[in-house]
Amino acid sequence: HSNYYQNKLRLALIGQSLFGQEVYTNLRKQGHRVVGVFTVPDRDGKADPLAVVAEKDGTPVFKFPRWRVKGEPIPEVVEAYKAVGAELNVMPFCSQFIPMNVIDHPAHGSIIYHPSILPLHRGASAINWTLIQGDKKAGFSIFWADDGLDTGPILLQRECPVEPNDTVDSLYNRFLFPEGIKAMVESVQLIADGKAPRVPQTEEGASYEGIQKKSNSKPAEAIHNWIRGHDKVPGAWAVIDGQTVTLYGSSMLGESVPAGQPLEIEGASQPGVVTKNGLVLYGSDSKALMVKNLQFEDGKMISAAKYFSSGDTARVELTDDEKKIAEEIRDIWKGILSNVAAIEETTDFFKSGAASMDVVRLVEEIKQRCVGLQLQNEDVYMATTFQDFIQMFVRRLRGEDQEEEMVIDYATKDVNNMTVKMPWQCFINGKFEDAENGKTANTINPADGSVICKVAYASVGDVDRAVAAAKEAFEVGPWGRMNPRDRGTLLYKLADLMEEHQEELATIESIDSGAVYTLALKTHVGMSIQTFRYFAGWCDKIQGKTIPINQARPNRNLTFTKKEPLGVCAIVIPWNYPLMMLAWKSAACLAAGNTLVLKPAQVTPLSALKFAELTVKAGIPKGVINIVPGSGGMVGQRLSDHPDIRKLGFTGSTPIGKQIMKSCALSNLKKVSLELGGKSPLIIFSDCDMDKAVRMGMSSVFFNKGENCIAAGRLFVEESIHDEYIKRVLEEIKKMKVGDPLDRSTEHGPQNHKAHMDKLVEYCEVGVKEGATLVYGGKQVDRPGFFMEPTLFTDVEDHMFIAKEESFGPIMVVSKFKDGDIDGVLNRANDTEFGLASGVFTRDINKAMYVSERLDAGTVFVNTYNKTDVASPFGGFKQSGFGKDLGEDALNEYLRTKAVTVEY
């Protein structure tokens, strides 16, 4: 390990808290020797976290209550310190005043961590002041101690942006704590290597704030900064009804302020409003902010929304099970409040001497006992007596408190004679929220290349949160415990809501994917609704078997099988039928009782996010369905790698399918189902019904502008009718109306996105170069948007690129075969690595059966094409993948079989 070849130092650590503990542990990991730890005395018999680990390691620990008396160093304290022989003092989070003869004693002096970008915010509460002053950047400094207050030369600084709703805690947890620890360790190594800078601080821009007097007549953002900057102590406060009320949990509000009851606030520019989400305050600039919680002078905290209704909630009667848990919680209280003789109903947590660290301990101990319970530190402040705490806890356990209105920030568009409202954020654990890093990407309307709206661009962290939510929903949420029939009822409700919103969904599909509106209504959305109804009916019909096994007399045996859900499933879908592919996979996955994380295609995320909104309205519990829009390289890859996912269902290209399967194997051997590329052959014999063969042949290629996995990638037409067939098809192609997908008479809309259209033009150029005859089309249509001319190639030979490779566009590729050569054309049709679908047109039933038996594909259409149905299994052979969507078979992709044998 390279660490051990670097220079090492003997260190004294002077400080406290978890931060001090982490710095200590990490410095030792790097091979430095900590010769003494100087921390604060135990409180109520509890040692500081830094002292706890150091004592465990056998490092000498000193707990001096103070280092100076009346400004003079205490000689025996200084002697004890000097005796450890440190070469450097490291001071992470030190609250004591340390004398200069200690600071300057080691060869390298002392370094201190300070949570602001010095010379800004010297002195105490630097993080609070960063927020109160509305700084756009936060950060920390590691500096060399001198005799001033935070004035010594800088060794190292790091900074991060302040997000609009950051709090002291979020800044600390996201950046100041984890990055601060790394930087302390890095600083010590720089000193050991003789490379540590000393940059004098400028006095320009230096600030030192004591706690100022409050003033309510400030702009809203200043009040928001004041509240979030003050956090717990001393707290930002206002006078309401003659008593001082401390304000917690502030966030800025947009344009719309919810309705509510007015509340007079002394000194404010206008009255506040108590709404169902909290207390709205107005700044002097008439902008608004929302405050979540209020704390009164007696220490009681309430949700601001309940200001007018506090205290009148009916008490709940506890069941026997709940009484048992209440007694366990009484024991937890007893363990924390060890100085109290007995925990009575009226015992107050804080009046019995609990501090903020004890709140964390109480919450964590209860969460450990009741996995999956949502409990926050704030909840303890809101229910401070034991009886109130138990009431709050039981309501939480029953899920009675969770009726929060879902907040959605819509992107709206007036289009297709309606206003469509489109959610654009990640949907995780029942809420719409920004991607962790705040990143977004634009989604484009292919009909004219314009931006529809921005959409969240998820990171690995977002995927991890979504998977954690799905895991919790499966293991401890109501979904896993629900009776399957009730699960079916929810899926029926969801299908009904999709039907209610079908015009809006079809419009979104049309502007985001280029689908012709009439087709989007009938197929993209219509079949999605049918899919959910079909699988809703399966929920309570998933059955095992009883199996006779060899009876070894006199014992009697019973063996039965159970079909169980797998757990958390990942679903990754393509851009050609965004909503329908979501439905095909999700409906079966949910009917089987799993929870899921779904990644829509990067170019078509909108219908999936609208669907997410409908799932909440349908009452599907939070965490069951999570939607994370983003790139395949990041989101798709993380889903393939994630250790908590048990199954991944993918529809897309063969190369990506292989990559996914490999990652699923290497990570945790996930179950996989893949629906991949196709080059489906359609054989047209001379004894076909010509009108039908022309009509169906056209739709086999041009349906959904050719962006269709099962599209006929290659037509084989019997020689004697070949020229007639081409003539008839050409007449039909020329009649096709290309245009705006929202126009009801349009038959052929734009390709899904620009990169795809460019690829199709190139595909046609290759076809011409290799010597195929381009009868029609082959170019981009000269108009805004990504329109491709419907294209027809003939004289296509088996070795050509366009005979082998899928175009995934409106390109008909025709080859002829000799009259009567059934086996010859079958060999050519099967001479491909794909095997998704296939078709045959003939009036001869024997020929039809002979050919369908020998076509090597997952679906064979006889005298029809594209006729998929929710009850019929769909999926390919060979490199078109494995596993089925739709029909009863699809359920097995999302179930596992357990055999149970009983002897009786």
XYZ file of N, CA and C in Angstrom, residues 327-472:
438
model
N -44.315 -0.829 24.915
C -43.484 -1.169 26.076
C -42.006 -1.252 25.690
N -41.747 -1.763 24.478
C -40.337 -1.800 24.009
C -39.791 -0.383 23.873
N -40.639 0.529 23.393
C -40.188 1.924 23.243
C -39.971 2.556 24.615
N -40.827 2.157 25.572
C -40.623 2.666 26.937
C -39.228 2.273 27.431
N -38.809 1.023 27.094
C -37.465 0.567 27.487
C -36.373 1.389 26.802
N -36.620 1.754 25.521
C -35.619 2.572 24.812
C -35.496 3.939 25.503
N -36.641 4.549 25.847
C -36.615 5.826 26.579
C -35.848 5.659 27.889
N -36.131 4.536 28.567
C -35.496 4.296 29.874
C -33.970 4.217 29.700
N -33.527 3.532 28.623
C -32.088 3.405 28.376
C -31.417 4.748 28.137
N -32.148 5.661 27.490
C -31.556 6.971 27.179
C -31.649 7.902 28.389
N -32.822 7.912 29.049
C -33.025 8.791 30.214
C -32.707 8.004 31.485
N -31.440 7.587 31.608
C -31.082 6.665 32.697
C -31.225 7.320 34.074
N -31.289 8.653 34.104
C -31.395 9.340 35.404
C -32.846 9.409 35.914
N -33.832 8.978 35.075
C -35.241 9.047 35.483
C -35.653 7.696 36.067
N -36.317 7.743 37.235
C -36.658 6.496 37.941
C -37.596 5.617 37.111
N -38.655 6.201 36.547
C -39.596 5.413 35.740
C -40.153 6.305 34.642
N -40.428 5.711 33.493
C -40.995 6.494 32.392
C -42.514 6.474 32.541
N -43.081 7.620 32.972
C -44.538 7.741 33.118
C -45.126 8.198 31.775
N -46.483 8.181 31.695
C -47.130 8.694 30.473
C -46.755 10.155 30.233
N -46.564 10.913 31.329
C -46.336 12.362 31.193
C -44.849 12.734 31.164
N -43.964 11.732 31.242
C -42.529 12.043 31.224
C -42.175 12.807 29.946
N -41.502 13.954 30.101
C -41.118 14.765 28.953
C -39.649 14.480 28.614
N -39.414 14.130 27.343
C -38.076 13.709 26.897
C -37.019 14.774 27.209
N -37.345 16.023 26.893
C -36.337 17.079 27.033
C -36.216 17.578 28.461
N -37.373 17.643 29.162
C -37.309 18.131 30.551
C -36.596 17.118 31.431
N -36.469 15.865 30.932
C -35.738 14.846 31.713
C -34.245 14.876 31.382
N -33.821 15.887 30.622
C -32.378 16.062 30.399
C -31.838 15.573 29.067
N -32.723 15.188 28.125
C -32.214 14.701 26.831
C -31.664 15.865 26.000
N -30.604 15.560 25.228
C -30.019 16.582 24.338
C -30.209 16.125 22.888
N -29.735 16.943 21.943
C -30.014 16.637 20.526
C -29.391 15.308 20.090
N -28.259 14.934 20.685
C -27.629 13.655 20.352
C -28.558 12.490 20.752
N -29.303 12.694 21.877
C -30.217 11.651 22.349
C -31.408 11.497 21.405
N -31.793 12.607 20.756
C -32.886 12.539 19.775
C -32.482 11.591 18.649
N -31.255 11.783 18.149
C -30.750 10.932 17.065
C -30.753 9.473 17.505
N -30.300 9.237 18.738
C -30.224 7.868 19.248
C -31.624 7.248 19.345
N -32.588 8.023 19.855
C -33.959 7.525 19.996
C -34.516 7.129 18.617
N -34.356 8.044 17.646
C -34.895 7.789 16.304
C -34.236 6.559 15.687
N -32.910 6.474 15.802
C -32.195 5.346 15.178
C -32.540 4.012 15.851
N -32.676 4.022 17.181
C -33.015 2.764 17.893
C -34.410 2.284 17.497
N -35.339 3.240 17.346
C -36.702 2.842 16.971
C -36.728 2.353 15.520
N -35.970 3.023 14.650
C -35.925 2.586 13.235
C -35.341 1.177 13.127
N -34.383 0.884 13.993
C -33.765 -0.448 13.985
C -34.798 -1.506 14.415
N -35.652 -1.108 15.358
C -36.677 -2.030 15.864
C -37.828 -2.183 14.856
N -38.201 -1.089 14.196
C -39.324 -1.109 13.240
C -38.793 -0.725 11.866
N -38.227 -1.688 11.170
C -37.618 -1.401 9.865
C -38.666 -0.804 8.929
N -38.278 0.250 8.204
C -39.189 0.804 7.212
C -40.057 1.928 7.741
N -40.015 2.160 9.070
C -40.827 3.248 9.619
C -40.148 4.576 9.289
N -40.941 5.528 8.786
C -40.381 6.857 8.483
C -40.461 7.709 9.752
N -39.334 7.949 10.393
C -39.332 8.745 11.622
C -38.201 9.770 11.504
N -38.494 11.026 11.793
C -37.477 12.085 11.685
C -37.194 12.669 13.080
N -36.035 13.328 13.205
C -35.706 13.978 14.481
C -36.808 14.961 14.882
N -37.356 15.674 13.890
C -38.421 16.659 14.153
C -39.598 16.021 14.907
N -39.887 14.744 14.602
C -41.048 14.094 15.219
C -40.917 14.044 16.739
N -39.675 13.927 17.222
C -39.462 13.860 18.678
C -39.757 15.233 19.285
N -39.329 16.295 18.586
C -39.596 17.647 19.107
C -41.102 17.941 19.104
N -41.845 17.269 18.220
C -43.280 17.540 18.112
C -44.098 16.724 19.105
N -43.530 15.683 19.658
C -44.268 14.858 20.625
C -43.315 14.563 21.764
N -43.215 15.504 22.712
C -42.117 15.424 23.688
C -42.454 14.552 24.897
N -43.766 14.352 25.182
C -44.086 13.476 26.325
C -44.245 12.051 25.815
N -44.080 11.102 26.704
C -44.123 9.696 26.286
C -45.466 9.349 25.646
N -46.594 9.804 26.260
C -47.902 9.429 25.693
C -48.116 10.050 24.306
N -47.675 11.316 24.118
C -47.825 11.938 22.795
C -46.938 11.220 21.776
N -45.752 10.829 22.238
C -44.812 10.152 21.341
C -45.404 8.827 20.856
N -45.987 8.065 21.776
C -46.575 6.769 21.398
C -47.741 6.968 20.437
N -48.580 7.995 20.702
C -49.700 8.281 19.794
C -49.176 8.590 18.376
N -48.160 9.473 18.328
C -47.576 9.844 17.032
C -46.994 8.602 16.343
N -46.294 7.795 17.142
C -45.623 6.608 16.612
C -46.635 5.614 16.019
N -47.740 5.383 16.746
C -48.736 4.401 16.285
C -49.407 4.892 14.997
N -49.715 6.195 14.949
C -50.302 6.741 13.711
C -49.360 6.529 12.536
N -48.082 6.752 12.802
C -47.054 6.602 11.762
C -46.988 5.141 11.311
N -47.048 4.236 12.309
C -46.974 2.800 12.043
C -48.150 2.353 11.175
N -49.313 2.950 11.423
C -50.506 2.589 10.653
C -50.562 3.326 9.311
N -49.603 4.231 9.102
C -49.597 4.981 7.842
C -50.683 6.037 7.774
N -51.170 6.503 8.954
C -52.279 7.476 8.944
C -51.799 8.901 8.707
N -50.523 9.159 8.973
C -50.028 10.538 8.857
C -49.610 10.911 7.447
N -49.573 9.877 6.562
C -48.849 10.113 5.315
C -49.675 10.759 4.206
N -50.859 11.314 4.562
C -51.740 11.837 3.517
C -51.270 13.195 3.012
N -50.061 13.294 2.528
C -49.600 14.586 2.009
C -49.981 14.711 0.554
N -50.406 15.874 0.184
C -50.743 16.150 -1.205
C -49.464 16.062 -2.031
N -49.544 15.410 -3.212
C -48.332 15.336 -4.029
C -48.095 16.684 -4.720
N -46.858 17.150 -4.625
C -46.529 18.428 -5.264
C -45.828 18.124 -6.586
N -46.358 18.671 -7.670
C -45.736 18.427 -8.981
C -45.444 19.748 -9.663
N -44.224 19.886 -10.116
C -43.838 21.055 -10.899
C -44.013 20.662 -12.366
N -45.146 21.051 -12.982
C -45.403 20.614 -14.362
C -44.700 21.502 -15.387
N -44.340 20.892 -16.521
C -44.083 21.682 -17.726
C -45.418 21.634 -18.474
N -45.960 22.790 -18.890
C -47.263 22.756 -19.574
C -47.093 23.196 -21.018
N -47.976 22.681 -21.882
C -47.936 23.047 -23.295
C -49.365 23.038 -23.832
N -49.713 24.098 -24.566
C -51.020 24.114 -25.230
C -50.837 23.525 -26.612
N -51.377 22.332 -26.798
C -51.147 21.625 -28.054
C -52.315 20.673 -28.285
N -52.653 20.418 -29.546
C -53.716 19.453 -29.866
C -55.036 19.813 -29.168
N -55.357 21.128 -29.131
C -56.597 21.629 -28.505
C -56.732 21.274 -27.028
N -55.611 21.162 -26.325
C -55.692 20.911 -24.875
C -54.421 21.453 -24.226
N -54.466 21.564 -22.901
C -53.243 21.931 -22.173
C -52.696 20.650 -21.562
N -51.524 20.202 -22.034
C -50.953 18.992 -21.421
C -50.046 19.413 -20.269
N -50.168 18.668 -19.159
C -49.363 18.951 -17.967
C -48.385 17.791 -17.792
N -47.108 18.098 -17.926
C -46.101 17.022 -17.965
C -45.136 17.122 -16.785
N -45.137 16.125 -15.897
C -44.076 16.089 -14.879
C -42.738 15.850 -15.578
N -41.664 16.432 -15.046
C -40.354 16.306 -15.724
C -39.238 15.865 -14.774
N -39.572 15.694 -13.469
C -38.507 15.309 -12.526
C -38.447 13.791 -12.360
N -37.417 13.320 -11.667
C -37.349 11.893 -11.314
C -38.530 11.577 -10.398
N -39.064 10.348 -10.514
C -40.142 9.929 -9.623
C -39.586 8.839 -8.716
N -39.313 9.207 -7.451
C -38.666 8.276 -6.521
C -39.454 8.254 -5.212
N -39.818 7.047 -4.783
C -40.511 6.872 -3.502
C -41.777 7.725 -3.413
N -42.538 7.748 -4.514
C -43.828 8.439 -4.481
C -43.771 9.942 -4.624
N -42.570 10.488 -4.905
C -42.454 11.950 -5.045
C -41.687 12.304 -6.309
N -42.046 13.449 -6.884
C -41.245 13.987 -7.994
C -40.155 14.865 -7.407
N -38.907 14.585 -7.778
C -37.813 15.403 -7.251
C -36.718 15.569 -8.290
N -35.957 16.656 -8.144
C -34.858 16.910 -9.085
C -33.826 15.796 -8.993
N -33.059 15.613 -10.067
C -31.902 14.721 -10.005
C -30.958 15.284 -8.938
N -30.222 14.369 -8.311
C -29.352 14.722 -7.184
C -28.431 15.908 -7.504
N -27.878 15.884 -8.721
C -26.928 16.940 -9.089
C -27.623 18.125 -9.749
N -28.969 18.085 -9.789
C -29.710 19.193 -10.403
C -29.654 19.222 -11.917
N -29.012 18.200 -12.531
C -28.849 18.217 -13.998
C -30.171 17.965 -14.721
N -30.317 18.567 -15.912
C -31.471 18.281 -16.761
C -30.977 18.131 -18.201
N -31.845 17.568 -19.049
C -31.552 17.496 -20.487
C -32.839 17.878 -21.203
N -32.726 18.455 -22.385
C -33.927 18.835 -23.130
C -34.506 17.633 -23.856
N -35.834 17.576 -23.943
C -36.451 16.560 -24.798
C -37.081 17.285 -25.984
N -36.930 16.695 -27.162
C -37.175 17.401 -28.429
C -38.426 16.853 -29.114
N -39.192 17.747 -29.756
C -40.321 17.339 -30.585
C -39.806 17.056 -32.000
N -39.851 15.790 -32.458
C -39.244 15.457 -33.755
C -40.001 16.047 -34.953
N -41.233 16.561 -34.717
C -41.987 17.116 -35.843
C -41.395 18.446 -36.305
N -40.700 19.158 -35.372
C -40.101 20.434 -35.808
C -38.747 20.721 -35.160
N -38.244 19.783 -34.356
C -36.916 19.977 -33.742
C -36.932 20.924 -32.551
N -38.134 21.370 -32.101
C -38.187 22.325 -30.988
C -38.067 21.594 -29.651
N -37.668 22.357 -28.620
C -37.567 21.774 -27.265
C -38.963 21.732 -26.645
N -39.383 20.556 -26.154
C -40.681 20.459 -25.465
C -40.515 20.994 -24.046
N -39.526 20.467 -23.336
C -39.236 20.926 -21.970
C -37.926 20.289 -21.533
N -37.465 20.690 -20.351
C -36.290 20.016 -19.791
C -36.763 18.846 -18.938
N -35.926 17.818 -18.834
C -36.261 16.635 -18.036
C -35.062 16.304 -17.155
N -35.346 15.879 -15.928
C -34.254 15.526 -15.007
C -33.338 14.487 -15.642
N -32.049 14.614 -15.362
C -31.037 13.714 -15.921
C -30.394 13.016 -14.731
N -30.880 11.799 -14.450
C -30.539 11.139 -13.182
C -29.071 10.712 -13.120
N -28.577 10.647 -11.881
C -27.203 10.190 -11.638
C -27.262 8.822 -10.951
N -26.098 8.248 -10.712
C -26.010 6.956 -10.017
C -26.669 7.046 -8.636
N -26.483 8.185 -7.965
C -27.087 8.376 -6.634
C -28.598 8.307 -6.671
N -29.189 8.859 -7.751
C -30.655 8.811 -7.881
C -31.124 7.367 -8.054
N -30.372 6.597 -8.858
C -30.735 5.185 -9.064
C -30.672 4.455 -7.717
N -29.620 4.711 -6.960
C -29.474 4.028 -5.670
C -30.636 4.362 -4.732
N -31.078 5.634 -4.734
C -32.212 6.009 -3.886
C -33.486 5.313 -4.354
N -33.664 5.239 -5.671
C -34.860 4.594 -6.227
C -34.878 3.107 -5.870
N -33.720 2.451 -5.973
C -33.653 1.016 -5.647
C -33.914 0.812 -4.151
N -33.364 1.692 -3.325
C -33.595 1.578 -1.876
C -35.084 1.729 -1.568
N -35.750 2.658 -2.272
C -37.196 2.870 -2.059
C -37.975 1.625 -2.486
N -37.588 1.047 -3.628
C -38.289 -0.145 -4.142
C -38.072 -1.333 -3.204
N -36.868 -1.428 -2.657
C -36.545 -2.541 -1.751
C -37.371 -2.422 -0.466
N -37.433 -1.202 0.040
C -38.207 -0.978 1.269
C -39.694 -1.244 1.014
